[in-house]
Amino acid sequence: MTSPIHHCKECVELLGEYIEGTLSPEQSKALEDHLSLCPPCITFVRTYKATRSLCRAALAAQMPRELMSSLKSFLSEHVPGFSCSKSDAAPRPPSDSEPKKV
Amino acid sequence: MSEQVTEEPREDGQPGDRELVEKAQKGDGEAFATLVERHQRQLYRLALRMTGSEADAQEVLQEAFLNAYQKLPLFRGEAQFSSWLYRIAANSALMRLRRKRRAPDALSDQPLELVGPKFSAEGYLDPAGDWSQRADEKMMSAQLGAAIQKAVTQLPDDYRTVFLLKDVDGLSNEDIATALDLTVPAVKSRLHRARLALREKLGEFFEAK
C-alpha cells in the first residue's frame, strides 16, 4: 500500500510521471488526495503543464527550404546515387506543427 | 543476441525505414535520399535548439547525415533507425558545442545550474501566482518566445537534449533512452529536472510582466 503524500516536495517529485500517466493507481490516488487539499500544488501542476505546451509552441521551428536545398547539394556530392528529384518535384508540407513519435 | 525491433507499416503506404535502410546498405542512394527527406525536419529542429544557431544546425545536419551514411553498414536494426539518427545528430551537436566552449574567444555562455522550486524546511510549497491562465500558447509573444529560447539554451546540454526530444519532438522515453544511451529512469529524471528549471524561468518572466 502506498503511503499518503503529506508534503508538496513528494508531490512535485511524482509530477512528471503523473502527467504522463505512468504512476501506479495507488500513487496517483495518493497524489490526487494531496492535490485536493493543497492549492499551491494545484497551481504548480497547472504551471508545470503550461511550461510544456508553451515551450513546444515556441520551439517548433520549421526547416528553411534553402537549408533543405543546401543539405541535398552537400549529400549529392558525398553519397553516390543520392537523388533529390522526388522531393524537389513534390515537396511535402512541413510536418512540424504537431510533434509526433518517430 | 539482439533482435531487430519491429516496425509498423506507414500510413502513407511508402516503404518503411527498415526497407529503405536495407536498400541504402546495398548502395541505393535514392533510398538514402528518401530517409533524409523523411527525417531532416526533426533533426533540424533538434540541431537548431541544441546549438542555438542556424549555421551550426546546418553543419550538424550535414555531418550527421554523412556520418549516418558512412556508418550505415554497421546499422543492424536493433533500434529504430530514427533513434539511431537522433543519436548521431545529438552527438554531433554536443561535440560542436564543446568545441565552441573550448575556443579561446568563447563567450561566457555556460549553462546555468538547474534551479527547481523552493520548499519550506518541512517540504511545503509557498503559494505562488498561477500564470498558467496567462500562458495560452495562442498569446505567444516575441518576448515570451525569446525568454523560452534563452531558458532552453541555458539548460545543461544533457538535460536540454532530453527535453527537446521529449517535449518538442514527442519521442517516447524508450526511444530517447536508446538514442542517447541512457536508462529510461535517467531520461525521466532529466526531463523532470529540465521542466522544473524551465517552469521557474517562465514564472520569473510572468512575474516581471
mmCIF file of C-alpha atoms in Angstrom:
data_model
loop_
_atom_site.group_PDB
_atom_site.id
_atom_site.type_symbol
_atom_site.label_atom_id
_atom_site.label_comp_id
_atom_site.label_asym_id
_atom_site.label_seq_id
_atom_site.Cartn_x
_atom_site.Cartn_y
_atom_site.Cartn_z
ATOM 1 C CA MET A 1 0.000 0.000 0.000
ATOM 2 C CA THR A 2 1.305 3.461 -0.901
ATOM 3 C CA SER A 3 1.797 5.981 1.906
ATOM 4 C CA PRO A 4 -0.193 9.194 1.789
ATOM 5 C CA ILE A 5 1.629 12.237 0.414
ATOM 6 C CA HIS A 6 1.992 14.809 3.153
ATOM 7 C CA HIS A 7 4.493 17.194 1.653
ATOM 8 C CA CYS A 8 4.479 19.195 -1.559
ATOM 9 C CA LYS A 9 8.028 18.064 -2.271
ATOM 10 C CA GLU A 10 6.883 14.472 -2.710
ATOM 11 C CA CYS A 11 4.047 15.656 -4.922
ATOM 12 C CA VAL A 12 6.422 17.619 -7.165
ATOM 13 C CA GLU A 13 8.788 14.665 -7.442
ATOM 14 C CA LEU A 14 5.988 12.493 -8.832
ATOM 15 C CA LEU A 15 4.535 15.088 -11.143
ATOM 16 C CA GLY A 16 6.388 14.146 -14.320
ATOM 17 C CA GLU A 17 5.166 10.586 -14.177
ATOM 18 C CA TYR A 18 1.715 11.664 -13.032
ATOM 19 C CA ILE A 19 1.015 13.785 -16.092
ATOM 20 C CA GLU A 20 2.363 11.042 -18.340
ATOM 21 C CA GLY A 21 0.020 8.586 -16.694
ATOM 22 C CA THR A 22 2.796 6.213 -15.680
ATOM 23 C CA LEU A 23 2.269 6.299 -11.925
ATOM 24 C CA SER A 24 0.687 3.299 -10.279
ATOM 25 C CA PRO A 25 -3.020 3.736 -9.445
ATOM 26 C CA GLU A 26 -2.114 3.850 -5.743
ATOM 27 C CA GLN A 27 0.473 6.586 -6.247
ATOM 28 C CA SER A 28 -1.913 8.552 -8.457
ATOM 29 C CA LYS A 29 -4.605 8.324 -5.811
ATOM 30 C CA ALA A 30 -2.196 9.491 -3.100
ATOM 31 C CA LEU A 31 -1.111 12.415 -5.267
ATOM 32 C CA GLU A 32 -4.673 13.394 -6.119
ATOM 33 C CA ASP A 33 -5.606 13.237 -2.436
ATOM 34 C CA HIS A 34 -2.777 15.662 -1.724
ATOM 35 C CA LEU A 35 -3.829 17.941 -4.592
ATOM 36 C CA SER A 36 -7.385 18.075 -3.282
ATOM 37 C CA LEU A 37 -6.070 19.668 -0.109
ATOM 38 C CA CYS A 38 -3.207 21.776 -1.437
ATOM 39 C CA PRO A 39 -3.886 24.859 -3.612
ATOM 40 C CA PRO A 40 -0.140 25.642 -4.088
ATOM 41 C CA CYS A 41 0.337 22.196 -5.612
ATOM 42 C CA ILE A 42 -2.666 22.657 -7.902
ATOM 43 C CA THR A 43 -1.081 25.869 -9.157
ATOM 44 C CA PHE A 44 2.191 24.021 -9.516
ATOM 45 C CA VAL A 45 0.596 21.316 -11.662
ATOM 46 C CA ARG A 46 -1.027 23.906 -13.915
ATOM 47 C CA THR A 47 2.174 25.858 -14.436
ATOM 48 C CA TYR A 48 4.178 22.664 -14.970
ATOM 49 C CA LYS A 49 1.787 21.621 -17.728
ATOM 50 C CA ALA A 50 1.777 25.129 -19.210
ATOM 51 C CA THR A 51 5.573 25.042 -19.344
ATOM 52 C CA ARG A 52 5.434 22.027 -21.638
ATOM 53 C CA SER A 53 2.870 23.479 -24.010
ATOM 54 C CA LEU A 54 4.494 26.916 -24.183
ATOM 55 C CA CYS A 55 7.931 25.500 -24.877
ATOM 56 C CA ARG A 56 6.569 23.192 -27.530
ATOM 57 C CA ALA A 57 4.828 26.095 -29.254
ATOM 58 C CA ALA A 58 7.877 28.353 -29.034
ATOM 59 C CA LEU A 59 10.388 25.787 -30.230
ATOM 60 C CA ALA A 60 8.550 24.157 -33.114
ATOM 61 C CA ALA A 61 10.840 25.559 -35.788
ATOM 62 C CA GLN A 62 10.389 24.711 -39.432
ATOM 63 C CA MET A 63 13.326 23.844 -41.582
ATOM 64 C CA PRO A 64 14.014 26.581 -44.146
ATOM 65 C CA ARG A 65 13.773 25.489 -47.769
ATOM 66 C CA GLU A 66 17.211 26.905 -48.547
ATOM 67 C CA LEU A 67 18.689 24.673 -45.896
ATOM 68 C CA MET A 68 16.952 21.628 -47.362
ATOM 69 C CA SER A 69 18.418 22.516 -50.746
ATOM 70 C CA SER A 70 21.918 23.008 -49.406
ATOM 71 C CA LEU A 71 21.734 19.723 -47.479
ATOM 72 C CA LYS A 72 20.693 17.907 -50.651
ATOM 73 C CA SER A 73 23.500 19.518 -52.629
ATOM 74 C CA PHE A 74 26.003 18.573 -49.952
ATOM 75 C CA LEU A 75 24.855 14.965 -49.784
ATOM 76 C CA SER A 76 24.699 14.702 -53.583
ATOM 77 C CA GLU A 77 28.420 15.411 -53.600
ATOM 78 C CA HIS A 78 29.208 12.777 -50.993
ATOM 79 C CA VAL A 79 26.671 9.977 -51.452
ATOM 80 C CA PRO A 80 26.812 8.056 -54.735
ATOM 81 C CA GLY A 81 23.426 7.919 -56.415
ATOM 82 C CA PHE A 82 21.878 10.366 -53.942
ATOM 83 C CA SER A 83 18.799 11.644 -55.693
ATOM 84 C CA CYS A 84 16.648 14.537 -54.667
ATOM 85 C CA SER A 85 14.373 14.740 -57.682
ATOM 86 C CA LYS A 86 11.335 13.251 -55.924
ATOM 87 C CA SER A 87 11.239 15.690 -53.069
ATOM 88 C CA ASP A 88 12.081 18.623 -55.351
ATOM 89 C CA ALA A 89 9.211 17.765 -57.636
ATOM 90 C CA ALA A 90 6.657 17.237 -54.919
ATOM 91 C CA PRO A 91 7.634 18.979 -51.708
ATOM 92 C CA ARG A 92 5.709 17.692 -48.736
ATOM 93 C CA PRO A 93 4.042 20.173 -46.430
ATOM 94 C CA PRO A 94 6.090 20.666 -43.291
ATOM 95 C CA SER A 95 5.084 18.220 -40.609
ATOM 96 C CA ASP A 96 6.448 20.403 -37.857
ATOM 97 C CA SER A 97 3.221 21.710 -36.431
ATOM 98 C CA GLU A 98 2.470 18.630 -34.388
ATOM 99 C CA PRO A 99 5.196 16.707 -32.655
ATOM 100 C CA LYS A 100 4.949 13.036 -33.358
ATOM 101 C CA LYS A 101 6.579 9.834 -32.374
ATOM 102 C CA VAL A 102 9.108 8.597 -34.876
ATOM 103 C CA MET B 1 21.975 -11.877 -29.374
ATOM 104 C CA SER B 2 19.999 -8.692 -30.013
ATOM 105 C CA GLU B 3 16.890 -8.812 -32.115
ATOM 106 C CA GLN B 4 15.661 -6.351 -34.677
ATOM 107 C CA VAL B 5 12.958 -4.002 -33.489
ATOM 108 C CA THR B 6 9.611 -4.344 -35.194
ATOM 109 C CA GLU B 7 8.424 -1.579 -37.473
ATOM 110 C CA GLU B 8 4.806 -0.636 -38.001
ATOM 111 C CA PRO B 9 3.596 -0.105 -41.591
ATOM 112 C CA ARG B 10 3.438 3.530 -42.636
ATOM 113 C CA GLU B 11 0.046 5.119 -43.090
ATOM 114 C CA ASP B 12 1.070 6.703 -46.385
ATOM 115 C CA GLY B 13 1.895 3.313 -47.905
ATOM 116 C CA GLN B 14 5.520 4.312 -48.515
ATOM 117 C CA PRO B 15 8.298 1.858 -47.714
ATOM 118 C CA GLY B 16 9.267 1.793 -44.051
ATOM 119 C CA ASP B 17 12.647 2.935 -42.797
ATOM 120 C CA ARG B 18 13.815 -0.656 -42.443
ATOM 121 C CA GLU B 19 13.239 -1.401 -46.119
ATOM 122 C CA LEU B 20 14.895 1.838 -47.184
ATOM 123 C CA VAL B 21 17.868 1.208 -44.935
ATOM 124 C CA GLU B 22 18.359 -2.239 -46.436
ATOM 125 C CA LYS B 23 18.303 -0.754 -49.924
ATOM 126 C CA ALA B 24 20.668 2.036 -48.916
ATOM 127 C CA GLN B 25 23.024 -0.508 -47.378
ATOM 128 C CA LYS B 26 23.179 -2.147 -50.799
ATOM 129 C CA GLY B 27 24.182 1.172 -52.363
ATOM 130 C CA ASP B 28 20.800 2.618 -53.307
ATOM 131 C CA GLY B 29 21.448 6.348 -52.966
ATOM 132 C CA GLU B 30 17.858 7.198 -53.764
ATOM 133 C CA ALA B 31 16.654 5.155 -50.791
ATOM 134 C CA PHE B 32 19.047 7.097 -48.595
ATOM 135 C CA ALA B 33 17.704 10.341 -50.062
ATOM 136 C CA THR B 34 14.192 9.303 -49.044
ATOM 137 C CA LEU B 35 15.393 8.642 -45.497
ATOM 138 C CA VAL B 36 16.985 12.098 -45.425
ATOM 139 C CA GLU B 37 13.809 13.701 -46.747
ATOM 140 C CA ARG B 38 11.788 11.856 -44.125
ATOM 141 C CA HIS B 39 13.890 12.753 -41.076
ATOM 142 C CA GLN B 40 15.615 16.031 -41.889
ATOM 143 C CA ARG B 41 12.977 18.298 -40.343
ATOM 144 C CA GLN B 42 13.076 16.694 -36.939
ATOM 145 C CA LEU B 43 16.844 16.525 -36.927
ATOM 146 C CA TYR B 44 16.987 20.175 -37.928
ATOM 147 C CA ARG B 45 14.758 21.155 -35.036
ATOM 148 C CA LEU B 46 16.922 19.243 -32.602
ATOM 149 C CA ALA B 47 20.154 20.662 -34.043
ATOM 150 C CA LEU B 48 18.847 24.220 -34.065
ATOM 151 C CA ARG B 49 17.644 24.113 -30.478
ATOM 152 C CA MET B 50 20.766 22.415 -29.245
ATOM 153 C CA THR B 51 23.215 24.742 -30.929
ATOM 154 C CA GLY B 52 21.105 27.908 -30.962
ATOM 155 C CA SER B 53 22.394 28.799 -34.412
ATOM 156 C CA GLU B 54 21.050 28.111 -37.866
ATOM 157 C CA ALA B 55 24.563 27.968 -39.316
ATOM 158 C CA ASP B 56 25.591 25.386 -36.728
ATOM 159 C CA ALA B 57 22.383 23.434 -37.278
ATOM 160 C CA GLN B 58 23.167 23.263 -40.981
ATOM 161 C CA GLU B 59 26.629 21.871 -40.289
ATOM 162 C CA VAL B 60 25.289 19.430 -37.722
ATOM 163 C CA LEU B 61 22.789 18.110 -40.251
ATOM 164 C CA GLN B 62 25.389 17.696 -42.955
ATOM 165 C CA GLU B 63 27.761 15.967 -40.578
ATOM 166 C CA ALA B 64 25.050 13.774 -39.067
ATOM 167 C CA PHE B 65 23.626 12.526 -42.363
ATOM 168 C CA LEU B 66 27.060 11.964 -43.868
ATOM 169 C CA ASN B 67 28.137 10.143 -40.718
ATOM 170 C CA ALA B 68 24.957 8.065 -40.832
ATOM 171 C CA TYR B 69 25.623 7.153 -44.450
ATOM 172 C CA GLN B 70 29.178 6.100 -43.681
ATOM 173 C CA LYS B 71 28.065 4.048 -40.675
ATOM 174 C CA LEU B 72 25.082 2.547 -42.433
ATOM 175 C CA PRO B 73 26.760 -0.858 -42.898
ATOM 176 C CA LEU B 74 27.009 -1.051 -39.086
ATOM 177 C CA PHE B 75 23.292 -0.446 -38.524
ATOM 178 C CA ARG B 76 21.753 -3.766 -37.557
ATOM 179 C CA GLY B 77 18.188 -2.702 -36.829
ATOM 180 C CA GLU B 78 18.456 -3.261 -33.090
ATOM 181 C CA ALA B 79 16.930 0.187 -32.592
ATOM 182 C CA GLN B 80 14.606 2.306 -34.690
ATOM 183 C CA PHE B 81 16.507 3.982 -37.495
ATOM 184 C CA SER B 82 15.178 7.333 -36.292
ATOM 185 C CA SER B 83 16.597 6.747 -32.782
ATOM 186 C CA TRP B 84 19.938 5.838 -34.312
ATOM 187 C CA LEU B 85 19.890 9.017 -36.395
ATOM 188 C CA TYR B 86 18.953 11.152 -33.392
ATOM 189 C CA ARG B 87 21.875 9.717 -31.511
ATOM 190 C CA ILE B 88 24.286 10.628 -34.292
ATOM 191 C CA ALA B 89 22.848 14.132 -34.641
ATOM 192 C CA ALA B 90 22.780 14.768 -30.887
ATOM 193 C CA ASN B 91 26.404 13.658 -30.564
ATOM 194 C CA SER B 92 27.403 15.855 -33.449
ATOM 195 C CA ALA B 93 25.657 18.858 -31.882
ATOM 196 C CA LEU B 94 27.177 18.173 -28.460
ATOM 197 C CA MET B 95 30.685 17.890 -29.894
ATOM 198 C CA ARG B 96 30.201 21.151 -31.751
ATOM 199 C CA LEU B 97 29.048 22.882 -28.577
ATOM 200 C CA ARG B 98 32.018 21.556 -26.619
ATOM 201 C CA ARG B 99 34.464 22.669 -29.291
ATOM 202 C CA LYS B 100 32.947 26.129 -29.245
ATOM 203 C CA ARG B 101 33.118 26.398 -25.485
ATOM 204 C CA ARG B 102 36.793 25.455 -25.529
ATOM 205 C CA ALA B 103 37.568 28.093 -28.127
ATOM 206 C CA PRO B 104 39.716 30.940 -26.716
ATOM 207 C CA ASP B 105 37.225 33.583 -27.818
ATOM 208 C CA ALA B 106 34.183 31.712 -26.497
ATOM 209 C CA LEU B 107 31.610 33.952 -24.921
ATOM 210 C CA SER B 108 30.684 33.294 -21.344
ATOM 211 C CA ASP B 109 27.536 31.380 -22.139
ATOM 212 C CA GLN B 110 27.964 28.424 -19.876
ATOM 213 C CA PRO B 111 24.845 26.526 -18.871
ATOM 214 C CA LEU B 112 23.270 27.541 -15.613
ATOM 215 C CA GLU B 113 22.690 25.302 -12.672
ATOM 216 C CA LEU B 114 19.305 23.639 -12.750
ATOM 217 C CA VAL B 115 17.093 25.567 -10.396
ATOM 218 C CA GLY B 116 13.890 23.957 -9.227
ATOM 219 C CA PRO B 117 11.085 25.059 -6.934
ATOM 220 C CA LYS B 118 11.803 26.204 -3.393
ATOM 221 C CA PHE B 119 10.238 24.379 -0.475
ATOM 222 C CA SER B 120 9.949 25.225 3.205
ATOM 223 C CA ALA B 121 12.055 23.236 5.661
ATOM 224 C CA GLU B 122 9.046 20.950 6.103
ATOM 225 C CA GLY B 123 8.751 20.329 2.362
ATOM 226 C CA TYR B 124 5.817 22.626 1.581
ATOM 227 C CA LEU B 125 5.434 24.970 -1.385
ATOM 228 C CA ASP B 126 4.644 28.609 -0.774
ATOM 229 C CA PRO B 127 1.513 29.911 -2.514
ATOM 230 C CA ALA B 128 2.523 31.347 -5.890
ATOM 231 C CA GLY B 129 0.840 33.146 -8.752
ATOM 232 C CA ASP B 130 -0.982 30.953 -11.255
ATOM 233 C CA TRP B 131 0.459 32.286 -14.517
ATOM 234 C CA SER B 132 -0.852 29.286 -16.438
ATOM 235 C CA GLN B 133 -4.023 31.285 -17.075
ATOM 236 C CA ARG B 134 -1.944 33.911 -18.895
ATOM 237 C CA ALA B 135 0.087 31.358 -20.761
ATOM 238 C CA ASP B 136 -2.235 30.484 -23.596
ATOM 239 C CA GLU B 137 0.103 29.486 -26.372
ATOM 240 C CA LYS B 138 -2.016 31.463 -28.833
ATOM 241 C CA MET B 139 -0.830 34.536 -26.952
ATOM 242 C CA MET B 140 2.804 33.698 -27.613
ATOM 243 C CA SER B 141 4.654 36.975 -27.892
ATOM 244 C CA ALA B 142 8.082 37.623 -29.308
ATOM 245 C CA GLN B 143 9.252 38.413 -25.787
ATOM 246 C CA LEU B 144 7.935 35.191 -24.365
ATOM 247 C CA GLY B 145 9.360 33.219 -27.283
ATOM 248 C CA ALA B 146 12.767 34.809 -26.726
ATOM 249 C CA ALA B 147 12.582 34.096 -22.977
ATOM 250 C CA ILE B 148 11.843 30.433 -23.684
ATOM 251 C CA GLN B 149 14.650 30.181 -26.218
ATOM 252 C CA LYS B 150 17.074 31.669 -23.728
ATOM 253 C CA ALA B 151 15.942 29.451 -20.874
ATOM 254 C CA VAL B 152 16.238 26.321 -23.009
ATOM 255 C CA THR B 153 19.669 27.360 -24.262
ATOM 256 C CA GLN B 154 20.825 27.727 -20.667
ATOM 257 C CA LEU B 155 19.874 24.203 -19.690
ATOM 258 C CA PRO B 156 22.839 21.854 -19.355
ATOM 259 C CA ASP B 157 23.366 20.055 -22.676
ATOM 260 C CA ASP B 158 22.346 16.609 -21.446
ATOM 261 C CA TYR B 159 19.089 17.917 -19.995
ATOM 262 C CA ARG B 160 18.283 20.111 -22.968
ATOM 263 C CA THR B 161 18.650 17.209 -25.375
ATOM 264 C CA VAL B 162 16.249 15.015 -23.432
ATOM 265 C CA PHE B 163 13.770 17.870 -23.050
ATOM 266 C CA LEU B 164 13.818 18.696 -26.766
ATOM 267 C CA LEU B 165 13.409 15.102 -27.861
ATOM 268 C CA LYS B 166 10.518 14.526 -25.486
ATOM 269 C CA ASP B 167 8.555 17.730 -25.167
ATOM 270 C CA VAL B 168 9.223 19.292 -28.547
ATOM 271 C CA ASP B 169 9.679 16.276 -30.822
ATOM 272 C CA GLY B 170 7.413 13.922 -28.912
ATOM 273 C CA LEU B 171 9.679 10.857 -28.812
ATOM 274 C CA SER B 172 8.910 8.164 -26.274
ATOM 275 C CA ASN B 173 11.105 7.769 -23.197
ATOM 276 C CA GLU B 174 12.274 4.436 -24.571
ATOM 277 C CA ASP B 175 13.319 5.914 -27.924
ATOM 278 C CA ILE B 176 15.173 8.724 -26.167
ATOM 279 C CA ALA B 177 16.935 6.247 -23.904
ATOM 280 C CA THR B 178 18.049 4.307 -26.978
ATOM 281 C CA ALA B 179 19.091 7.414 -28.862
ATOM 282 C CA LEU B 180 21.157 8.821 -26.007
ATOM 283 C CA ASP B 181 22.336 5.571 -24.475
ATOM 284 C CA LEU B 182 20.588 6.287 -21.183
ATOM 285 C CA THR B 183 18.292 4.277 -18.966
ATOM 286 C CA VAL B 184 14.593 5.148 -19.031
ATOM 287 C CA PRO B 185 14.684 6.297 -15.363
ATOM 288 C CA ALA B 186 17.586 8.613 -16.249
ATOM 289 C CA VAL B 187 15.540 10.039 -19.136
ATOM 290 C CA LYS B 188 12.569 10.640 -16.836
ATOM 291 C CA SER B 189 14.738 12.262 -14.200
ATOM 292 C CA ARG B 190 16.479 14.632 -16.626
ATOM 293 C CA LEU B 191 13.214 15.514 -18.284
ATOM 294 C CA HIS B 192 11.567 16.363 -14.986
ATOM 295 C CA ARG B 193 14.540 18.463 -13.791
ATOM 296 C CA ALA B 194 14.593 20.323 -17.114
ATOM 297 C CA ARG B 195 10.868 21.045 -16.929
ATOM 298 C CA LEU B 196 11.166 22.256 -13.332
ATOM 299 C CA ALA B 197 14.001 24.597 -14.260
ATOM 300 C CA LEU B 198 12.099 25.955 -17.273
ATOM 301 C CA ARG B 199 8.996 26.409 -15.162
ATOM 302 C CA GLU B 200 10.989 28.559 -12.761
ATOM 303 C CA LYS B 201 12.253 30.718 -15.618
ATOM 304 C CA LEU B 202 8.768 31.128 -17.061
ATOM 305 C CA GLY B 203 7.460 32.035 -13.603
ATOM 306 C CA GLU B 204 10.094 34.773 -13.386
ATOM 307 C CA PHE B 205 9.075 36.001 -16.836
ATOM 308 C CA PHE B 206 5.391 36.273 -15.944
ATOM 309 C CA GLU B 207 6.106 37.810 -12.539
ATOM 310 C CA ALA B 208 8.104 40.566 -14.192
ATOM 311 C CA LYS B 209 5.184 41.404 -16.503
#
